[in-house]
Tab-separated table of C-alpha atoms in Angstrom:
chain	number	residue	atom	x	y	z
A	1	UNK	CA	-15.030	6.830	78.275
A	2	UNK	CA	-16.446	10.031	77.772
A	3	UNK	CA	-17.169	13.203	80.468
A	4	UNK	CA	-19.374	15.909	81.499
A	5	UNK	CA	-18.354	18.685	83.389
A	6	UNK	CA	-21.574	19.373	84.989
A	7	UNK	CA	-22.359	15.565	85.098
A	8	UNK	CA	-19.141	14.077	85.477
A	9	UNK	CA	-18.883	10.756	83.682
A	10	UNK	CA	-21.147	9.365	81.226
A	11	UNK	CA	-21.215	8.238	77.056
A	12	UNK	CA	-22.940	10.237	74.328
A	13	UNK	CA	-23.820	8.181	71.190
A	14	UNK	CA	-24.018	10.782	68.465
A	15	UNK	CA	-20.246	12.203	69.799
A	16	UNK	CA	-19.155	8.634	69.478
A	17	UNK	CA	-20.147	7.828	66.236
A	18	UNK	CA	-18.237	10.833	65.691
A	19	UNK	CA	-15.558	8.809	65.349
A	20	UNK	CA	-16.169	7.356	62.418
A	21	UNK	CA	-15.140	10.380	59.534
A	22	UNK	CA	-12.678	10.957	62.070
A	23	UNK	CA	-11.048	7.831	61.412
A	24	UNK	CA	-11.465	8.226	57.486
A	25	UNK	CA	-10.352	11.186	57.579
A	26	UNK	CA	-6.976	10.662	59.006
A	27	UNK	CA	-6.626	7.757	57.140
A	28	UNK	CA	-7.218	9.945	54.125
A	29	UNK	CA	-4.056	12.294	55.170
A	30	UNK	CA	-1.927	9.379	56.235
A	31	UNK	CA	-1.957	8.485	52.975
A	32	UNK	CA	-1.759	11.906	51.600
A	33	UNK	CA	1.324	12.626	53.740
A	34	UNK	CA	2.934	9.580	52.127
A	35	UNK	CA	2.053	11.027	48.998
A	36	UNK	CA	3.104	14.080	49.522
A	37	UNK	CA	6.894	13.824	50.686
A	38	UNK	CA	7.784	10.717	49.019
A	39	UNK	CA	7.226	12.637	45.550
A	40	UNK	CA	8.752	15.897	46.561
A	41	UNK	CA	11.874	14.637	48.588
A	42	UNK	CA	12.680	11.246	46.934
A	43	UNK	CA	11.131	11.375	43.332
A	44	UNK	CA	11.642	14.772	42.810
A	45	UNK	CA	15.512	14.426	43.758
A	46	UNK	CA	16.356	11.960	41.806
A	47	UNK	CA	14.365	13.323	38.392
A	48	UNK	CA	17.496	15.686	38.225
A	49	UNK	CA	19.941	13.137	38.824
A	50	UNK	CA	19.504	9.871	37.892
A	51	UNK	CA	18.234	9.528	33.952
A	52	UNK	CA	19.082	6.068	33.046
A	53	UNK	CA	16.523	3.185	32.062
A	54	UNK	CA	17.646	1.256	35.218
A	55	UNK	CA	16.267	4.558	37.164
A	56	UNK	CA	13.132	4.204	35.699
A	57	UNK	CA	12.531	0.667	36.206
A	58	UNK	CA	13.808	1.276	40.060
A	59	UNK	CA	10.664	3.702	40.880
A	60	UNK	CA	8.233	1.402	39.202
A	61	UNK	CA	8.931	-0.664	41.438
A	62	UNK	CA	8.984	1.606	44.270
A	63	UNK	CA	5.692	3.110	43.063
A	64	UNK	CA	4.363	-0.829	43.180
A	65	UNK	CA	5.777	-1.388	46.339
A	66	UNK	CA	3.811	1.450	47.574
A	67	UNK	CA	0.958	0.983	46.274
A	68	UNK	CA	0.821	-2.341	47.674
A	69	UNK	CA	1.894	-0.310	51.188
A	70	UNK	CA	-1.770	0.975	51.203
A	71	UNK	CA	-3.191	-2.425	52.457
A	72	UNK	CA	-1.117	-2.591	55.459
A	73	UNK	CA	-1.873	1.155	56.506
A	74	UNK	CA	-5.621	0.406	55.632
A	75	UNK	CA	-5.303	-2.885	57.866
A	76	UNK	CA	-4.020	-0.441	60.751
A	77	UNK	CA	-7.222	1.727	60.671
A	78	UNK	CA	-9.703	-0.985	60.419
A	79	UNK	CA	-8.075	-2.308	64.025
A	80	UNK	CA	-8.971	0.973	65.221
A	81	UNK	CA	-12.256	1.495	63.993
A	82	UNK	CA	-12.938	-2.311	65.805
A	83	UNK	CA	-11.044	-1.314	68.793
A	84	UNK	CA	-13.823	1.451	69.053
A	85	UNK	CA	-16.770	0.373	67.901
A	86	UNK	CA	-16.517	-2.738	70.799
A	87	UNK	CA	-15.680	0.133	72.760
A	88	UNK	CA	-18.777	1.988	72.076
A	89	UNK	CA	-21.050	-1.620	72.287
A	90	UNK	CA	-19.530	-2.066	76.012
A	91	UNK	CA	-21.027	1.595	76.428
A	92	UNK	CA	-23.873	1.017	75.065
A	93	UNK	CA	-24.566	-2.294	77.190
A	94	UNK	CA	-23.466	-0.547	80.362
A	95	UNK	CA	-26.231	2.354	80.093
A	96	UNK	CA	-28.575	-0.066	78.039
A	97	UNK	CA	-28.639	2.039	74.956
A	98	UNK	CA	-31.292	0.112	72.939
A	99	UNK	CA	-29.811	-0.219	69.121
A	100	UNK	CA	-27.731	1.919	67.363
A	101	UNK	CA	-25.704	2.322	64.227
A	102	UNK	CA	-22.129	1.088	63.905
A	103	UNK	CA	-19.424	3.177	62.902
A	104	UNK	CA	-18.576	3.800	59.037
A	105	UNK	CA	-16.271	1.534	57.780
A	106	UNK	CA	-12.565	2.489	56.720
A	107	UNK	CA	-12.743	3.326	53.177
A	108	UNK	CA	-10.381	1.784	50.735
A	109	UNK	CA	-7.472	4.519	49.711
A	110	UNK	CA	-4.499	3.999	47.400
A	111	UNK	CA	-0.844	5.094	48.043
A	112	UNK	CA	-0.389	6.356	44.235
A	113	UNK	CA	3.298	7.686	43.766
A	114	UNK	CA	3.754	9.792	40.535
A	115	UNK	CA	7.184	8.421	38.970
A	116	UNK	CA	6.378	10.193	35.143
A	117	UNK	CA	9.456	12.748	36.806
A	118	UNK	CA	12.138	9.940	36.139
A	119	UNK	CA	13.014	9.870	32.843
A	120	UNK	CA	15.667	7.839	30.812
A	121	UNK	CA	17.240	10.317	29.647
A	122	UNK	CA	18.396	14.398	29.602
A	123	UNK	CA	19.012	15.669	26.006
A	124	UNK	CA	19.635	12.080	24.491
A	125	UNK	CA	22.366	11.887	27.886
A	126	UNK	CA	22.166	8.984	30.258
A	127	UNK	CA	23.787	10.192	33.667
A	128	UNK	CA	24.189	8.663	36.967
A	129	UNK	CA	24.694	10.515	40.726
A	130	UNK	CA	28.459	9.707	41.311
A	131	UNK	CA	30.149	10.747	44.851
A	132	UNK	CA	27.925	13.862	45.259
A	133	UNK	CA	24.723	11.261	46.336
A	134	UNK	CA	26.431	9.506	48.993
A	135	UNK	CA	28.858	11.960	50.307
A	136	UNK	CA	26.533	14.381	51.346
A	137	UNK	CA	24.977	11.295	53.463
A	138	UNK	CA	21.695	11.707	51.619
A	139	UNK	CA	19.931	8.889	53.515
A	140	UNK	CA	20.403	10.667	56.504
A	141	UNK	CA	19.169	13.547	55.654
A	142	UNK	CA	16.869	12.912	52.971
A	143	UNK	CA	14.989	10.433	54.456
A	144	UNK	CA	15.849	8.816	58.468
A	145	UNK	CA	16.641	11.713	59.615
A	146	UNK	CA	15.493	14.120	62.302
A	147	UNK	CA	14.555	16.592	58.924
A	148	UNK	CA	14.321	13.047	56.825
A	149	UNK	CA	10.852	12.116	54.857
A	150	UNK	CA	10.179	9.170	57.827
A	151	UNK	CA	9.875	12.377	60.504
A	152	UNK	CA	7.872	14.479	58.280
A	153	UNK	CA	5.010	11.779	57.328
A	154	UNK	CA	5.231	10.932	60.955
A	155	UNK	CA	4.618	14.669	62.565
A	156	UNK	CA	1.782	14.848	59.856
A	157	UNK	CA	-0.018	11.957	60.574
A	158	UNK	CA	0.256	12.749	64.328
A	159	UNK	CA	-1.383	16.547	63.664
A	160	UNK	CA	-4.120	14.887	61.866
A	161	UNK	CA	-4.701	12.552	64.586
A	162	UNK	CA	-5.397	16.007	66.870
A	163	UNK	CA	-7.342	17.417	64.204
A	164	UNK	CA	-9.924	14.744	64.213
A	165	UNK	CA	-10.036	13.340	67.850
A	166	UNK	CA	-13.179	13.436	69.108
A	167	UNK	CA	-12.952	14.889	72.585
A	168	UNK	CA	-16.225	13.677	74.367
A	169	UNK	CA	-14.972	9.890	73.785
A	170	UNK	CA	-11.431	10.559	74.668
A	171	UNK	CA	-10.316	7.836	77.326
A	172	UNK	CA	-7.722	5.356	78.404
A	173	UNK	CA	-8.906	3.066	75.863
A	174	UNK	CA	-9.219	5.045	72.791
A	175	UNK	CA	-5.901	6.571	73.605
A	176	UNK	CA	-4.046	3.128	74.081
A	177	UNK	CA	-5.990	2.785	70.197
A	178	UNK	CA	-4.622	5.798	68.727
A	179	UNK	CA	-0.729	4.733	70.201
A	180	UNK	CA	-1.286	1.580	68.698
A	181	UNK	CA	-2.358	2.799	65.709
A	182	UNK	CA	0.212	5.081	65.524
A	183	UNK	CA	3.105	2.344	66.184
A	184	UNK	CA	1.843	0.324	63.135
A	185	UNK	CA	1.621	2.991	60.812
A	186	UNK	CA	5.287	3.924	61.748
A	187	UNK	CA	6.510	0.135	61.499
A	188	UNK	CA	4.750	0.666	57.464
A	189	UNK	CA	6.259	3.961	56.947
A	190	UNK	CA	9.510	1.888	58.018
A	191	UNK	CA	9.438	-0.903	55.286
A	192	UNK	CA	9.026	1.827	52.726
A	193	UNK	CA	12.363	3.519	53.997
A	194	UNK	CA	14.120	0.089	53.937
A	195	UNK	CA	12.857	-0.446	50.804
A	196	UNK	CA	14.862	3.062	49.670
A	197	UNK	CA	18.104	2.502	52.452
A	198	UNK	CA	18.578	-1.239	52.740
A	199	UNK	CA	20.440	-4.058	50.951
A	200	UNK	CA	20.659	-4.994	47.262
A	201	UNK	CA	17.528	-2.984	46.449
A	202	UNK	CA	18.493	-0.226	47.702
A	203	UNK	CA	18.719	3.367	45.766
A	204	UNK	CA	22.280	3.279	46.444
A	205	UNK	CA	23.490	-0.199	45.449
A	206	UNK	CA	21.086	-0.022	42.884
A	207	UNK	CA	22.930	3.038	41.540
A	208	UNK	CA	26.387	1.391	41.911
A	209	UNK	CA	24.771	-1.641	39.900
A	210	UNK	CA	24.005	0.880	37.005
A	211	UNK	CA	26.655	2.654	37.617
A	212	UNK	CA	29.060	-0.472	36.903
A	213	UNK	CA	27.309	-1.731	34.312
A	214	UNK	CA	27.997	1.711	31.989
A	215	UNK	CA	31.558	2.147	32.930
A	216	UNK	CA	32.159	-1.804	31.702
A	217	UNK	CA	29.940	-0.701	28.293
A	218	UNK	CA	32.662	2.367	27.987
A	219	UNK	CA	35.596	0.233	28.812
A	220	UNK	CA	34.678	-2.899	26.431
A	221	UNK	CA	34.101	0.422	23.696
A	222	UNK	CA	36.988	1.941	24.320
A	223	UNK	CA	39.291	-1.329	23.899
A	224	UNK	CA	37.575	-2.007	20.457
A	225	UNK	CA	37.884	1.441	19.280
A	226	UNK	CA	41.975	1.169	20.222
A	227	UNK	CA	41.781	-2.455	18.423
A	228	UNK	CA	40.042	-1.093	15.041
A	229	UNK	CA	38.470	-4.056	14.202
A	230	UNK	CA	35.069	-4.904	15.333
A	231	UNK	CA	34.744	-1.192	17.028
A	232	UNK	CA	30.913	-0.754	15.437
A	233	UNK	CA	29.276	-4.191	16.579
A	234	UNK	CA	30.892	-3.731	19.897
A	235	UNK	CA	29.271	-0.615	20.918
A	236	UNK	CA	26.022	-1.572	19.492
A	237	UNK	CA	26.480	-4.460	22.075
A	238	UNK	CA	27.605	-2.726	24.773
A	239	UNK	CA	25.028	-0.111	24.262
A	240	UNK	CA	22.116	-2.194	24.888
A	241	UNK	CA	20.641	-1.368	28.028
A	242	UNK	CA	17.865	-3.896	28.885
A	243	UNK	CA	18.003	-6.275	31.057
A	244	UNK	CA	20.428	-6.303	34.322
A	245	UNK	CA	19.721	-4.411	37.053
A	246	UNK	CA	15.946	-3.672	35.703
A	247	UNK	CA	15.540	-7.502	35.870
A	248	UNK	CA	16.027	-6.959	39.785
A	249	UNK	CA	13.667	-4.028	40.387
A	250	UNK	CA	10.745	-5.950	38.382
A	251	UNK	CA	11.045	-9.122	40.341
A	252	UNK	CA	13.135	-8.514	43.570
A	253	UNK	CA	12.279	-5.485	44.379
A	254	UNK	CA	8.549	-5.935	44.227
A	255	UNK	CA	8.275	-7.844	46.472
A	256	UNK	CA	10.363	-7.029	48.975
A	257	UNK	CA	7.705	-5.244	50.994
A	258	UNK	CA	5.833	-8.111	51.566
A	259	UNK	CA	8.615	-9.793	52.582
A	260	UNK	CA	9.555	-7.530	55.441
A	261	UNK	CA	6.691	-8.775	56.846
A	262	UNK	CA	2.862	-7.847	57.781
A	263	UNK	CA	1.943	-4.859	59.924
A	264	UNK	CA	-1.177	-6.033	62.376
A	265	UNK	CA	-1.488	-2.560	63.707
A	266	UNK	CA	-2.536	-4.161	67.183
């Protein structure tokens, strides 16, 4: 419902259709905001401590996973636009406002993580975080905190939200919209955490997984060398890094964002 302050209540079409880059537009820097501190406080943290092929394969899938994020958060702004645009026809039957155009659909927009920071290796060295990671309860911090990644997509989705409000169609419904909306972009911004913080897939078992891997390579070398015999084929076997916890990330991990269920944005 919009307002007038000389005329008090009433609806203006061309404000309302207003809405329409409006809603782009935030959709555009909800996905930019995803963009933004998922590469500089997740991808860019680990590309100086964690160069192993297993670290590689992880953020494939996370850029996948994603990627694949960008249908749920599109789904969430299309349920807005609809919310609005009946909105708008109830408005328009009320004061019978012959025709009209319907508001632009939501564009389609891609969550598109850059990963080419992770590397398998650092000067021919394959390293892993040890106790530093985890002791300095990273997750926390890094990420579900009150300073974490989760708050800082959230605060910039909500100031783009102000940015692009249009005023003259502000009422009880489009603000019960934009809460909505709001809630199911926070449940997808969610998944994508878990994805990072929660069971086998996460960064940090994932890590131990490498991590346990390598140190049963050095052992198994290490008894060979002390045996003599055999010392060359076992290390050439041991060193072979494909497979194992790579095969996880490429199947498991993939799709573990669908499985964590579908975000209506209702």
């Amino acid at each position: 419902m919009g307002s007038s302050e000389e005329k008090g209540y009433g609806y203006n079409d061309v404000e309302a259709m207003g809405i329409g880059p409006g809603i782009n537009e935030v959709h555009q820097a909800t996905v930019d905001a995803i963009k933004k501190y998922i590469e500089e406080d997740v991808v860019t943290y680990f590309s100086t401590r964690w160069y192993m092929p297993e670290a590689v394969n992880y953020f494939a899938a996370f850029k996948q996973l994603c990627q694949n994020a960008s249908d749920d958060v599109k789904t969430v702004f299309d349920n807005f636009r609809s919310r609005m645009q009946a909105n708008i026809d109830n408005w328009r039957k009320q004061v019978e406002f012959e025709g009209g155009e319907q508001l632009e659909a939501v564009s389609d927009k891609t969550i598109e993580i850059d990963v080419t920071s992770i590397k398998e290796h650092n000067d021919n060295n394959a390293i892993y975080m040890d106790d530093e990671l985890w002791s300095t309860n990273w997750v926390e911090n890094q990420l579900t905190g009150e300073s974490g990644v989760r708050n800082h997509i959230i605060k910039a989705i909500g100031e783009a939200v102000s940015d692009h409000t249009v005023g003259s169609f502000i009422g009880g419904e489009q603000n019960d919209a934009i809460n909505n909306a709001m809630n199911g972009l926070a449940e997808v911004i969610a998944k994508i955490m878990d994805f990072l913080t929660v069971g086998e897939n996460s960064l940090q078992s994932q890590i131990e997984v490498a991590k346990a891997k390598y140190e049963a390579t050095a052992g198994a070398v290490k008894d060979k060398t002390y045996a003599g015999e055999g010392a060359t084929e076992q290390y050439e076997a041991g060193a072979n890094v494909e497979g194992g916890a790579d095969e996880t990330a490429d199947h498991d991990t993939i799709n573990a964002y669908e499985e964590a269920g579908e975000t209506s944005g209702n």
